[in-house]
Backbone as CSV, one residue per row, in Angstrom:
resi,resn,N_x,N_y,N_z,CA_x,CA_y,CA_z,C_x,C_y,C_z
1,UNK,86.731,120.976,52.104,85.551,121.300,52.914,84.286,120.929,52.163
2,UNK,83.308,120.475,52.890,82.100,119.954,52.260,81.137,121.075,51.870
3,UNK,80.441,120.867,50.754,79.363,121.770,50.355,78.040,121.031,50.317
4,UNK,78.020,119.797,50.838,76.833,118.966,50.838,76.028,119.236,52.106
5,UNK,74.841,119.826,52.002,74.085,120.154,53.209,73.621,118.935,53.985
6,UNK,73.551,117.763,53.329,73.160,116.557,54.052,74.327,115.969,54.839
7,UNK,75.520,116.455,54.577,76.738,115.974,55.240,77.568,117.211,55.579
8,UNK,77.129,117.994,56.564,77.662,119.348,56.741,79.125,119.415,57.153
9,UNK,79.681,118.329,57.688,81.066,118.385,58.148,81.975,117.400,57.426
10,UNK,81.456,116.748,56.376,82.251,115.765,55.659,81.816,114.354,55.987
11,UNK,82.635,113.376,55.548,82.313,111.959,55.753,83.204,111.322,56.811
12,UNK,84.502,111.450,56.618,85.466,110.807,57.519,86.184,111.886,58.318
13,UNK,85.855,111.957,59.590,86.525,112.876,60.507,87.143,112.051,61.635
14,UNK,88.282,112.494,62.116,88.871,111.869,63.300,88.866,112.872,64.435
15,UNK,88.564,112.360,65.631,88.713,113.151,66.847,90.202,113.147,67.179
16,UNK,90.896,114.177,66.714,92.359,114.173,66.690,92.966,114.315,68.075
17,UNK,94.001,113.508,68.330,94.762,113.678,69.558,95.495,115.014,69.514
18,UNK,95.836,115.520,70.677,96.673,116.715,70.781,98.097,116.268,71.087
19,UNK,99.025,116.426,70.148,100.409,116.006,70.423,101.055,116.883,71.499
20,UNK,101.769,116.215,72.406,102.540,116.903,73.433,104.012,116.566,73.269
21,UNK,104.861,117.486,73.699,106.284,117.192,73.825,106.496,116.305,75.044
22,UNK,107.682,115.753,75.168,107.943,114.831,76.272,107.807,115.506,77.629
23,UNK,107.985,116.830,77.696,107.817,117.538,78.966,106.356,117.891,79.246
24,UNK,105.452,117.465,78.355,104.030,117.700,78.561,103.501,118.982,77.957
25,UNK,104.367,119.770,77.347,103.918,121.006,76.699,103.298,120.695,75.334
26,UNK,102.533,121.632,74.813,101.883,121.453,73.519,102.922,121.397,72.402
27,UNK,102.753,120.462,71.490,103.613,120.334,70.315,102.835,120.853,69.107
28,UNK,102.934,122.149,68.860,102.129,122.739,67.789,102.586,122.279,66.416
29,UNK,103.904,122.168,66.213,104.392,121.659,64.930,103.919,120.225,64.717
30,UNK,103.898,119.435,65.789,103.407,118.071,65.693,101.932,118.022,65.366
31,UNK,101.154,118.945,65.948,99.722,118.995,65.636,99.507,119.283,64.162
32,UNK,100.312,120.164,63.605,100.180,120.482,62.185,100.599,119.301,61.315
33,UNK,101.672,118.633,61.716,102.134,117.470,60.950,101.088,116.352,60.985
34,UNK,100.513,116.090,62.156,99.519,115.035,62.265,98.259,115.389,61.488
35,UNK,97.811,116.633,61.597,96.617,117.052,60.849,96.835,116.864,59.352
36,UNK,97.994,117.259,58.859,98.279,117.109,57.431,98.332,115.631,57.036
37,UNK,98.901,114.804,57.898,98.949,113.365,57.622,97.539,112.788,57.496
38,UNK,96.662,113.159,58.413,95.303,112.619,58.394,94.543,113.055,57.146
39,UNK,94.719,114.309,56.765,93.989,114.830,55.612,94.600,114.326,54.297
40,UNK,95.915,114.349,54.200,96.578,114.062,52.927,96.837,112.572,52.689
41,UNK,96.948,111.783,53.779,97.311,110.375,53.614,96.292,109.401,54.201
42,UNK,95.344,109.912,54.970,94.393,109.019,55.622,92.945,109.303,55.208
43,UNK,92.763,109.959,54.083,91.440,110.118,53.457,90.428,110.887,54.297
44,UNK,90.908,111.772,55.156,89.997,112.575,55.963,89.564,113.828,55.206
45,UNK,88.269,114.131,55.278,87.820,115.420,54.776,87.452,116.358,55.915
46,UNK,87.679,115.909,57.151,87.436,116.758,58.300,88.189,116.274,59.520
47,UNK,88.371,117.182,60.465,88.999,116.865,61.743,88.195,117.521,62.850
48,UNK,88.093,116.821,63.972,87.570,117.426,65.193,88.755,117.604,66.129
49,UNK,89.032,118.827,66.498,90.115,119.109,67.426,89.532,119.572,68.753
50,UNK,90.291,119.329,69.819,89.910,119.782,71.167,88.678,119.057,71.689
51,UNK,88.547,117.790,71.297,87.498,116.970,71.868,88.045,116.125,73.009
52,UNK,87.312,115.077,73.371,87.768,114.193,74.443,89.099,113.556,74.092
53,UNK,89.214,113.039,72.865,90.455,112.395,72.447,91.588,113.412,72.328
54,UNK,91.248,114.677,72.173,92.243,115.743,72.176,92.622,116.209,73.565
55,UNK,92.107,115.530,74.597,92.414,115.851,75.997,92.090,117.302,76.351
56,UNK,91.024,117.830,75.760,90.676,119.232,75.953,90.515,119.634,77.417
57,UNK,89.959,118.769,78.284,89.796,119.209,79.675,91.103,119.527,80.384
58,UNK,92.235,119.032,79.862,93.519,119.305,80.513,94.296,120.414,79.809
59,UNK,93.692,121.044,78.807,94.340,122.161,78.106,93.778,123.483,78.619
60,UNK,94.665,124.441,78.822,94.207,125.780,79.185,93.519,126.428,77.988
61,UNK,92.784,127.498,78.246,92.145,128.215,77.138,93.186,128.675,76.123
62,UNK,94.318,129.154,76.603,95.368,129.609,75.698,95.931,128.484,74.859
63,UNK,96.103,127.316,75.456,96.594,126.166,74.708,95.576,125.725,73.659
64,UNK,94.314,125.720,74.027,93.285,125.359,73.061,93.286,126.321,71.876
65,UNK,93.397,127.592,72.164,93.473,128.627,71.133,94.622,128.311,70.175
66,UNK,95.798,128.008,70.734,96.996,127.785,69.918,96.852,126.531,69.057
67,UNK,96.289,125.454,69.620,96.130,124.212,68.854,95.167,124.415,67.698
68,UNK,94.033,125.036,67.960,93.052,125.257,66.905,93.644,126.119,65.793
69,UNK,94.338,127.169,66.169,94.949,128.047,65.169,95.973,127.292,64.330
70,UNK,96.772,126.443,64.981,97.791,125.689,64.258,97.170,124.720,63.261
71,UNK,96.125,124.004,63.675,95.493,123.039,62.781,94.803,123.752,61.614
72,UNK,94.151,124.856,61.898,93.520,125.622,60.818,94.563,126.102,59.817
73,UNK,95.698,126.556,60.305,96.763,127.001,59.402,97.273,125.850,58.541
74,UNK,97.292,124.643,59.117,97.853,123.499,58.405,96.907,122.938,57.357
75,UNK,95.612,122.801,57.680,94.705,122.069,56.788,93.373,122.768,56.562
76,UNK,93.195,123.953,57.128,91.897,124.611,57.049,91.451,124.969,55.650
77,UNK,92.384,124.960,54.699,92.028,125.274,53.315,91.554,124.054,52.547
78,UNK,91.659,122.848,53.140,91.297,121.636,52.402,90.565,120.603,53.242
79,UNK,90.185,120.950,54.447,89.412,120.039,55.288,88.546,120.861,56.231
80,UNK,87.436,120.281,56.636,86.560,120.922,57.615,87.153,120.734,59.004
81,UNK,87.386,121.831,59.688,87.953,121.778,61.041,86.863,122.176,62.030
82,UNK,86.479,121.205,62.850,85.438,121.396,63.856,86.106,121.529,65.213
83,UNK,85.774,122.582,65.933,86.390,122.854,67.226,85.513,122.341,68.352
84,UNK,86.082,121.512,69.210,85.387,121.121,70.423,85.402,122.280,71.401
85,UNK,84.228,122.757,71.755,84.139,123.928,72.631,83.339,123.650,73.896
86,UNK,82.764,122.456,74.011,81.835,122.177,75.091,82.504,122.010,76.442
87,UNK,81.871,122.555,77.475,82.252,122.346,78.863,80.969,122.125,79.656
88,UNK,81.095,122.037,80.977,79.879,121.930,81.789,79.455,123.280,82.357
89,UNK,79.917,124.338,81.707,79.572,125.710,82.081,79.130,126.436,80.811
90,UNK,77.886,126.854,80.761,77.355,127.470,79.541,78.124,128.727,79.159
91,UNK,78.417,129.579,80.122,79.130,130.822,79.810,80.517,130.543,79.245
92,UNK,81.223,129.572,79.831,82.561,129.220,79.337,82.473,128.623,77.936
93,UNK,81.470,127.791,77.710,81.287,127.196,76.393,81.028,128.274,75.343
94,UNK,80.223,129.264,75.680,79.957,130.372,74.751,81.251,131.125,74.451
95,UNK,82.054,131.384,75.467,83.340,132.060,75.238,84.209,131.237,74.294
96,UNK,84.276,129.927,74.524,85.060,129.056,73.648,84.541,129.102,72.214
97,UNK,83.226,129.088,72.059,82.629,129.096,70.724,82.975,130.390,69.984
98,UNK,82.871,131.492,70.669,83.172,132.770,70.026,84.648,132.865,69.655
99,UNK,85.513,132.339,70.493,86.938,132.341,70.172,87.206,131.464,68.954
100,UNK,86.578,130.292,68.902,86.767,129.408,67.755,86.300,130.077,66.469
101,UNK,85.187,130.797,66.541,84.696,131.507,65.356,85.692,132.570,64.918
102,UNK,86.243,133.312,65.866,87.221,134.354,65.506,88.456,133.757,64.844
103,UNK,88.853,132.560,65.272,90.037,131.924,64.720,89.788,131.321,63.343
104,UNK,88.525,131.155,62.964,88.210,130.637,61.635,87.745,129.204,61.594
105,UNK,87.384,128.613,62.737,86.857,127.248,62.729,85.636,127.164,61.824
106,UNK,85.420,125.994,61.250,84.307,125.799,60.318,83.038,125.312,61.011
107,UNK,83.171,124.809,62.220,82.020,124.314,62.954,82.386,124.085,64.403
108,UNK,81.374,123.775,65.218,81.552,123.584,66.652,81.024,122.217,67.065
109,UNK,81.763,121.542,67.925,81.295,120.334,68.595,80.983,120.714,70.043
110,UNK,79.739,120.476,70.452,79.300,120.887,71.789,78.791,119.657,72.538
111,UNK,79.548,119.239,73.532,79.203,118.048,74.292,78.129,118.369,75.326
112,UNK,77.341,117.354,75.666,76.398,117.477,76.771,77.161,117.856,78.038
113,UNK,76.711,118.858,78.773,77.406,119.213,80.016,77.508,118.011,80.949
114,UNK,78.724,117.721,81.368,79.016,116.557,82.186,79.069,116.962,83.662
115,UNK,78.861,116.010,84.531,78.939,116.147,85.984,77.732,116.867,86.576
116,UNK,77.236,117.922,85.932,76.109,118.688,86.472,74.799,117.906,86.509
117,UNK,74.630,116.943,85.569,73.380,116.199,85.401,72.181,117.141,85.207
118,UNK,72.237,118.021,84.201,71.103,118.924,83.979,69.880,118.167,83.458
119,UNK,68.682,118.657,83.769,67.477,118.077,83.160,67.414,118.454,81.680
120,UNK,66.475,117.865,80.968,66.359,118.127,79.525,66.117,119.612,79.247
121,UNK,65.379,120.300,80.109,65.172,121.740,79.913,66.495,122.486,79.983
122,UNK,67.392,122.015,80.854,68.708,122.638,80.938,69.544,122.389,79.695
123,UNK,69.447,121.167,79.163,70.174,120.871,77.921,69.661,121.747,76.780
124,UNK,68.365,121.870,76.680,67.779,122.698,75.626,68.279,124.134,75.729
125,UNK,68.280,124.657,76.923,68.726,126.036,77.124,70.218,126.182,76.837
126,UNK,71.020,125.218,77.294,72.475,125.268,77.093,72.829,125.249,75.609
127,UNK,72.334,124.232,74.894,72.695,124.100,73.487,72.169,125.271,72.661
128,UNK,70.990,125.745,72.986,70.431,126.880,72.249,71.263,128.129,72.477
129,UNK,71.688,128.361,73.704,72.498,129.547,74.002,73.824,129.511,73.248
130,UNK,74.435,128.339,73.167,75.698,128.227,72.435,75.473,128.432,70.945
131,UNK,74.433,127.830,70.401,74.142,127.993,68.973,73.801,129.437,68.627
132,UNK,73.181,130.152,69.571,72.847,131.556,69.346,74.072,132.458,69.357
133,UNK,75.174,131.989,69.938,76.311,132.864,70.220,77.211,133.115,69.014
134,UNK,77.145,132.253,67.980,77.981,132.436,66.795,77.155,132.141,65.550
135,UNK,77.789,132.306,64.407,77.156,131.969,63.134,77.619,130.606,62.616
136,UNK,78.319,129.831,63.431,78.877,128.556,62.984,77.870,127.416,63.148
137,UNK,77.924,126.432,62.260,77.089,125.243,62.439,77.556,124.428,63.634
138,UNK,76.597,123.797,64.300,76.864,123.084,65.550,76.587,121.596,65.384
139,UNK,77.518,120.793,65.892,77.334,119.356,66.040,77.192,119.067,67.529
140,UNK,76.028,118.546,67.936,75.835,118.140,69.314,76.580,116.832,69.552
141,UNK,77.103,116.659,70.772,77.825,115.431,71.110,77.061,114.737,72.226
142,UNK,76.381,113.650,71.858,75.504,112.917,72.769,76.249,111.684,73.272
143,UNK,76.769,111.749,74.501,77.614,110.677,75.015,77.334,110.433,76.492
144,UNK,76.192,109.819,76.788,75.836,109.600,78.189,76.817,108.771,79.008
145,UNK,77.650,107.876,78.417,78.645,107.222,79.275,79.584,108.212,79.969
146,UNK,79.772,109.389,79.371,80.611,110.412,80.007,79.787,111.516,80.667
147,UNK,78.665,111.863,80.064,77.876,112.987,80.580,76.790,112.544,81.559
148,UNK,76.502,111.243,81.606,75.442,110.617,82.396,74.069,110.904,81.775
149,UNK,73.823,112.141,81.380,72.516,112.536,80.857,72.489,112.380,79.336
150,UNK,71.546,111.598,78.793,71.389,111.544,77.332,70.596,112.746,76.839
151,UNK,70.770,113.073,75.564,69.874,114.048,74.932,68.692,113.249,74.400
152,UNK,67.537,113.426,74.994,66.382,112.616,74.625,65.844,113.020,73.251
153,UNK,65.104,112.107,72.641,64.608,112.330,71.281,63.779,113.602,71.199
154,UNK,62.896,113.823,72.144,62.072,115.042,72.110,62.937,116.297,72.180
155,UNK,63.990,116.250,72.977,64.897,117.403,73.079,65.648,117.613,71.771
156,UNK,66.115,116.526,71.180,66.793,116.636,69.885,65.858,117.215,68.830
157,UNK,64.596,116.811,68.857,63.638,117.336,67.882,63.464,118.840,68.047
158,UNK,63.443,119.309,69.276,63.321,120.750,69.504,64.605,121.474,69.113
159,UNK,65.746,120.889,69.428,67.019,121.518,69.066,67.194,121.585,67.548
160,UNK,66.664,120.603,66.844,66.791,120.578,65.381,66.081,121.745,64.714
161,UNK,65.190,122.390,65.433,64.515,123.565,64.880,65.447,124.766,64.785
162,UNK,66.565,124.736,65.516,67.519,125.851,65.466,68.274,125.787,64.143
163,UNK,68.389,126.890,63.421,68.996,126.829,62.091,70.478,126.446,62.099
164,UNK,71.154,126.611,63.219,72.589,126.302,63.251,72.904,124.977,63.942
165,UNK,71.927,124.323,64.524,72.153,122.987,65.081,71.827,121.984,63.988
166,UNK,72.861,121.434,63.387,72.683,120.684,62.137,73.090,119.215,62.226
167,UNK,73.768,118.813,63.301,74.315,117.453,63.321,74.438,116.955,64.754
168,UNK,74.603,115.633,64.859,74.818,114.971,66.139,75.981,114.006,65.981
169,UNK,76.924,114.065,66.904,77.907,112.997,67.056,77.340,112.053,68.102
170,UNK,77.008,110.842,67.686,76.268,109.931,68.554,77.179,108.877,69.156
171,UNK,77.234,108.868,70.491,77.928,107.809,71.219,77.026,107.322,72.342
172,UNK,75.730,107.227,72.029,74.736,106.867,73.024,74.492,105.364,73.073
173,UNK,74.806,104.681,71.977,74.595,103.249,71.955,73.131,102.852,71.941
174,UNK,72.272,103.722,71.429,70.824,103.463,71.408,70.330,103.656,69.980
175,UNK,70.367,102.586,69.200,69.992,102.679,67.792,68.526,103.061,67.627
176,UNK,67.681,102.624,68.553,66.275,102.994,68.467,66.094,104.495,68.573
177,UNK,66.802,105.119,69.511,66.699,106.566,69.660,67.215,107.281,68.419
178,UNK,68.280,106.763,67.836,68.815,107.363,66.607,67.771,107.291,65.491
179,UNK,67.149,106.140,65.318,66.170,105.991,64.238,64.964,106.902,64.450
180,UNK,64.505,107.021,65.676,63.384,107.913,65.953,63.768,109.370,65.680
181,UNK,64.994,109.741,66.038,65.434,111.121,65.800,65.555,111.395,64.305
182,UNK,66.124,110.452,63.572,66.247,110.625,62.126,64.883,110.729,61.458
183,UNK,63.909,110.003,61.977,62.565,110.045,61.395,61.874,111.384,61.652
184,UNK,62.257,112.045,62.734,61.563,113.277,63.133,62.313,114.555,62.772
185,UNK,63.588,114.450,62.381,64.391,115.651,62.149,65.218,115.489,60.880
186,UNK,65.872,116.569,60.490,66.826,116.494,59.388,68.260,116.608,59.899
187,UNK,68.481,116.290,61.174,69.829,116.312,61.727,70.714,115.284,61.021
188,UNK,71.948,115.682,60.729,72.926,114.760,60.149,73.610,114.011,61.286
189,UNK,73.569,112.698,61.227,74.159,111.890,62.293,75.554,111.424,61.905
190,UNK,76.468,111.520,62.868,77.836,111.014,62.729,78.069,109.991,63.834
191,UNK,78.587,108.830,63.458,78.902,107.826,64.466,80.077,108.295,65.307
192,UNK,79.886,108.305,66.605,80.960,108.664,67.523,81.442,107.484,68.331
193,UNK,81.102,106.277,67.888,81.493,105.051,68.587,81.926,104.050,67.533
194,UNK,83.231,103.817,67.428,83.765,103.080,66.289,83.180,101.681,66.135
195,UNK,82.888,100.997,67.233,82.319,99.653,67.109,80.915,99.666,66.518
196,UNK,80.254,100.808,66.545,78.895,100.914,66.009,78.841,101.681,64.691
197,UNK,79.987,101.882,64.052,79.981,102.637,62.792,79.035,102.021,61.764
198,UNK,79.149,100.708,61.555,78.325,100.078,60.514,76.830,100.162,60.823
199,UNK,76.360,99.768,62.006,74.914,99.879,62.241,74.400,101.310,62.187
200,UNK,75.185,102.272,62.659,74.732,103.659,62.592,74.646,104.135,61.147
201,UNK,75.643,103.774,60.338,75.580,104.125,58.916,74.387,103.442,58.245
202,UNK,74.113,102.212,58.636,73.032,101.465,58.003,71.668,102.083,58.283
203,UNK,71.503,102.735,59.440,70.204,103.341,59.741,70.136,104.806,59.321
204,UNK,71.247,105.336,58.753,71.145,106.674,58.195,72.199,107.676,58.582
205,UNK,73.194,107.288,59.368,74.293,108.216,59.646,75.017,108.561,58.354
206,UNK,75.581,109.766,58.297,76.214,110.252,57.063,77.732,110.188,57.113
207,UNK,78.282,109.876,58.286,79.728,109.846,58.410,80.132,109.408,59.801
208,UNK,81.429,109.537,60.072,81.978,109.113,61.355,82.860,110.210,61.925
209,UNK,82.876,110.292,63.250,83.909,111.030,63.980,84.622,109.973,64.809
210,UNK,85.777,109.570,64.336,86.395,108.320,64.746,87.648,108.561,65.586
211,UNK,88.009,107.543,66.367,89.325,107.501,67.011,90.259,106.602,66.207
212,UNK,89.760,105.433,65.780,90.604,104.545,64.979,90.918,105.155,63.618
213,UNK,90.216,106.217,63.255,90.524,106.923,62.015,91.947,107.447,61.950
214,UNK,92.596,107.610,63.095,94.023,107.952,63.086,94.830,106.925,62.293
215,UNK,94.311,105.698,62.223,95.063,104.575,61.656,94.447,104.001,60.393
216,UNK,93.134,104.141,60.211,92.435,103.406,59.141,91.469,104.307,58.376
217,UNK,91.832,105.556,58.156,90.941,106.468,57.447,90.448,105.945,56.113
218,UNK,91.316,105.410,55.250,90.841,104.915,53.956,89.810,103.799,54.082
219,UNK,89.972,102.923,55.073,88.987,101.845,55.244,87.648,102.380,55.752
220,UNK,87.686,103.431,56.553,86.426,104.046,56.971,85.708,104.667,55.776
221,UNK,86.468,105.316,54.892,85.867,105.868,53.677,85.275,104.752,52.819
222,UNK,85.974,103.615,52.761,85.482,102.465,51.997,84.198,101.921,52.623
223,UNK,84.151,101.877,53.954,82.961,101.402,54.650,81.760,102.288,54.340
224,UNK,81.949,103.587,54.429,80.851,104.519,54.155,80.390,104.378,52.701
225,UNK,81.349,104.291,51.797,80.996,104.144,50.393,80.224,102.869,50.115
226,UNK,80.608,101.770,50.773,79.906,100.501,50.560,78.462,100.580,51.053
227,UNK,78.266,101.193,52.216,76.899,101.338,52.728,76.070,102.199,51.782
228,UNK,76.632,103.299,51.337,75.874,104.214,50.485,75.546,103.605,49.130
229,UNK,76.387,102.694,48.659,76.116,102.047,47.371,75.192,100.841,47.524
230,UNK,74.849,100.503,48.767,73.972,99.373,49.013,74.674,98.035,49.036
231,UNK,76.017,98.046,49.060,76.771,96.796,49.059,77.061,96.388,50.502
232,UNK,76.069,95.804,51.159,76.227,95.465,52.570,77.164,94.279,52.780
233,UNK,77.310,93.426,51.771,78.280,92.330,51.887,79.687,92.909,52.025
234,UNK,80.011,93.876,51.165,81.325,94.525,51.256,81.443,95.312,52.555
235,UNK,80.380,96.007,52.937,80.411,96.805,54.163,80.707,95.925,55.367
236,UNK,80.065,94.761,55.428,80.314,93.857,56.549,81.748,93.348,56.540
237,UNK,82.276,93.082,55.355,83.655,92.594,55.268,84.641,93.667,55.736
238,UNK,84.428,94.905,55.311,85.310,95.993,55.753,85.180,96.170,57.260
239,UNK,83.950,96.128,57.746,83.725,96.310,59.176,84.420,95.215,59.987
240,UNK,84.324,93.982,59.521,84.978,92.889,60.235,86.488,93.065,60.262
241,UNK,87.052,93.625,59.190,88.500,93.856,59.172,88.921,94.923,60.173
242,UNK,87.966,95.770,60.554,88.266,96.856,61.486,88.078,96.457,62.947
243,UNK,87.397,95.350,63.203,87.089,94.974,64.586,88.337,94.810,65.455
244,UNK,89.407,94.142,64.974,90.592,94.033,65.824,91.222,95.392,66.130
245,UNK,91.107,96.338,65.203,91.657,97.673,65.430,90.871,98.378,66.529
246,UNK,89.544,98.273,66.448,88.703,98.875,67.486,88.984,98.245,68.845
247,UNK,89.087,96.918,68.857,89.394,96.227,70.117,90.710,96.715,70.684
248,UNK,91.711,96.803,69.829,93.040,97.194,70.295,93.097,98.594,70.857
249,UNK,92.472,99.533,70.171,92.567,100.928,70.587,91.745,101.201,71.842
250,UNK,90.675,100.419,72.048,89.785,100.708,73.172,89.915,99.714,74.319
251,UNK,91.060,99.047,74.440,91.269,98.200,75.619,91.385,99.049,76.887
252,UNK,91.773,100.290,76.726,91.707,101.262,77.808,91.239,102.575,77.180
253,UNK,91.354,103.670,77.878,90.889,104.957,77.336,91.500,105.178,75.954
254,UNK,90.664,105.528,74.970,91.085,105.520,73.576,92.309,106.345,73.259
255,UNK,92.421,107.520,73.854,93.552,108.385,73.520,94.877,107.763,73.960
256,UNK,94.861,106.974,75.034,96.103,106.371,75.525,96.700,105.463,74.468
257,UNK,95.876,104.588,73.894,96.398,103.634,72.920,96.470,104.221,71.519
258,UNK,95.644,105.219,71.215,95.801,105.913,69.933,97.160,106.610,69.890
259,UNK,97.512,107.261,70.980,98.826,107.915,71.023,99.952,106.888,70.985
260,UNK,99.771,105.761,71.666,100.790,104.716,71.623,101.004,104.227,70.193
261,UNK,99.903,104.022,69.464,100.016,103.554,68.080,100.711,104.599,67.209
262,UNK,100.346,105.856,67.373,100.972,106.911,66.581,102.467,106.994,66.868
263,UNK,102.832,106.864,68.142,104.267,106.891,68.480,104.994,105.736,67.808
264,UNK,104.372,104.550,67.819,104.994,103.387,67.184,105.159,103.591,65.683
265,UNK,104.261,104.379,65.080,104.332,104.661,63.646,105.243,105.835,63.324
266,UNK,105.816,106.461,64.347,106.710,107.595,64.132,105.993,108.891,63.860
267,UNK,104.728,108.974,64.252,103.936,110.178,64.045,103.836,110.974,65.338
268,UNK,103.578,112.280,65.251,103.522,113.106,66.463,102.370,112.666,67.376
269,UNK,102.673,112.525,68.620,101.662,112.177,69.618,102.140,112.589,71.000
270,UNK,103.285,112.011,71.409,103.805,112.308,72.725,103.008,111.635,73.817
271,UNK,103.239,112.028,75.057,102.543,111.414,76.185,101.132,111.948,76.339
272,UNK,100.388,111.332,77.247,99.109,111.889,77.682,99.349,112.712,78.943
273,UNK,98.362,113.524,79.278,98.454,114.333,80.487,97.664,113.696,81.623
274,UNK,98.139,113.862,82.847,97.364,113.391,83.992,95.991,114.058,84.014
275,UNK,94.941,113.340,84.427,94.983,112.079,85.168,95.119,110.827,84.315
276,UNK,95.253,110.945,83.005,95.531,109.767,82.183,96.980,109.342,82.381
277,UNK,97.273,108.107,82.031,98.638,107.573,82.129,98.973,106.891,80.818
278,UNK,100.246,106.923,80.465,100.664,106.335,79.197,100.563,104.815,79.225
279,UNK,100.463,104.244,78.037,100.385,102.793,77.906,101.639,102.137,78.459
280,UNK,101.436,101.005,79.116,102.564,100.226,79.627,103.188,99.418,78.484
281,UNK,104.409,98.918,78.664,104.999,98.055,77.629,104.112,96.851,77.299
282,UNK,103.451,96.292,78.316,102.567,95.153,78.076,101.364,95.574,77.230
283,UNK,100.817,96.751,77.493,99.690,97.245,76.698,100.120,97.533,75.255
284,UNK,101.316,98.044,75.076,101.803,98.309,73.720,102.003,96.998,72.967
285,UNK,102.509,95.975,73.649,102.683,94.670,72.995,101.336,94.095,72.573
286,UNK,100.329,94.206,73.438,98.993,93.735,73.076,98.429,94.543,71.919
287,UNK,98.669,95.856,71.938,98.197,96.727,70.854,98.815,96.306,69.524
288,UNK,100.101,96.001,69.545,100.766,95.549,68.324,100.081,94.295,67.768
289,UNK,99.764,93.369,68.660,99.113,92.133,68.213,97.723,92.397,67.684
290,UNK,96.966,93.236,68.390,95.619,93.562,67.935,95.644,94.229,66.565
291,UNK,96.516,95.202,66.418,96.539,95.934,65.154,97.051,95.044,64.015
292,UNK,97.972,94.143,64.321,98.419,93.197,63.281,97.253,92.346,62.803
293,UNK,96.377,91.939,63.725,95.194,91.178,63.326,94.291,92.016,62.429
294,UNK,94.374,93.335,62.572,93.582,94.235,61.728,94.350,94.765,60.524
295,UNK,95.501,94.164,60.239,96.248,94.526,59.043,97.169,95.714,59.193
296,UNK,97.428,96.141,60.412,98.330,97.270,60.656,99.527,96.755,61.415
297,UNK,100.709,96.897,60.836,101.918,96.367,61.448,102.789,97.529,61.927
298,UNK,102.917,97.620,63.237,103.682,98.731,63.836,105.171,98.414,63.820
């Protein structure tokens, strides 16, 4: 677990998939095995559980409780475990946050409320209410491709005044907005879009919350280290080696192909839950080729 206030949740975090059994039930032993693999063999100092890649919207509250507890039991003594608690209902999100705190989570990931399309005043009120509800540090998740509504720079500046809102997972694709926010606040930025890891790190992000991190954690750590040491030639080379992996995993919804890759590697993953669908044999064959181009042989 990190003690660096400029990097409150660590450097390399993966938005961890939730392993399911073949009948679609939660695989808690698999979740523990995968969490340990990521921390012990893939250079992760943190995990985000119950996020989008964890298929949280299709998990019941009880299932979410069980997954978080299992992961904390497996790696909570040696990695930062951030619980995805965000929904499009403020009261439900607060309940999730309080439950995560009781279970021992180290931090909260709170996504912009989706579908509702709240105005910026609504976002300010929502995030503040959640941050007020526990003593845990909060990472905002800014992802307008899913939420439609971005968290605007002025709103982020106001939210940064809250003592427990300390970080942003950025998947907005707007480097200008990131730079303006970094100039006006002390929020720690984490790249939430693997194809933009290098540019976000170059303008001041402190780490990543990755999907391809399931497969390339050590290279992500190498990328961050190269940027921080000022070796942009090396950083570009590492980044270029990762491009085929990013392409492969994101040819469709990321969790579908991340789980396919994990299954091919013999790691716990299982199927996805509806409305998602598992990768077809043709998609798996393409994934194999993409990952081979990125140095990963399934």
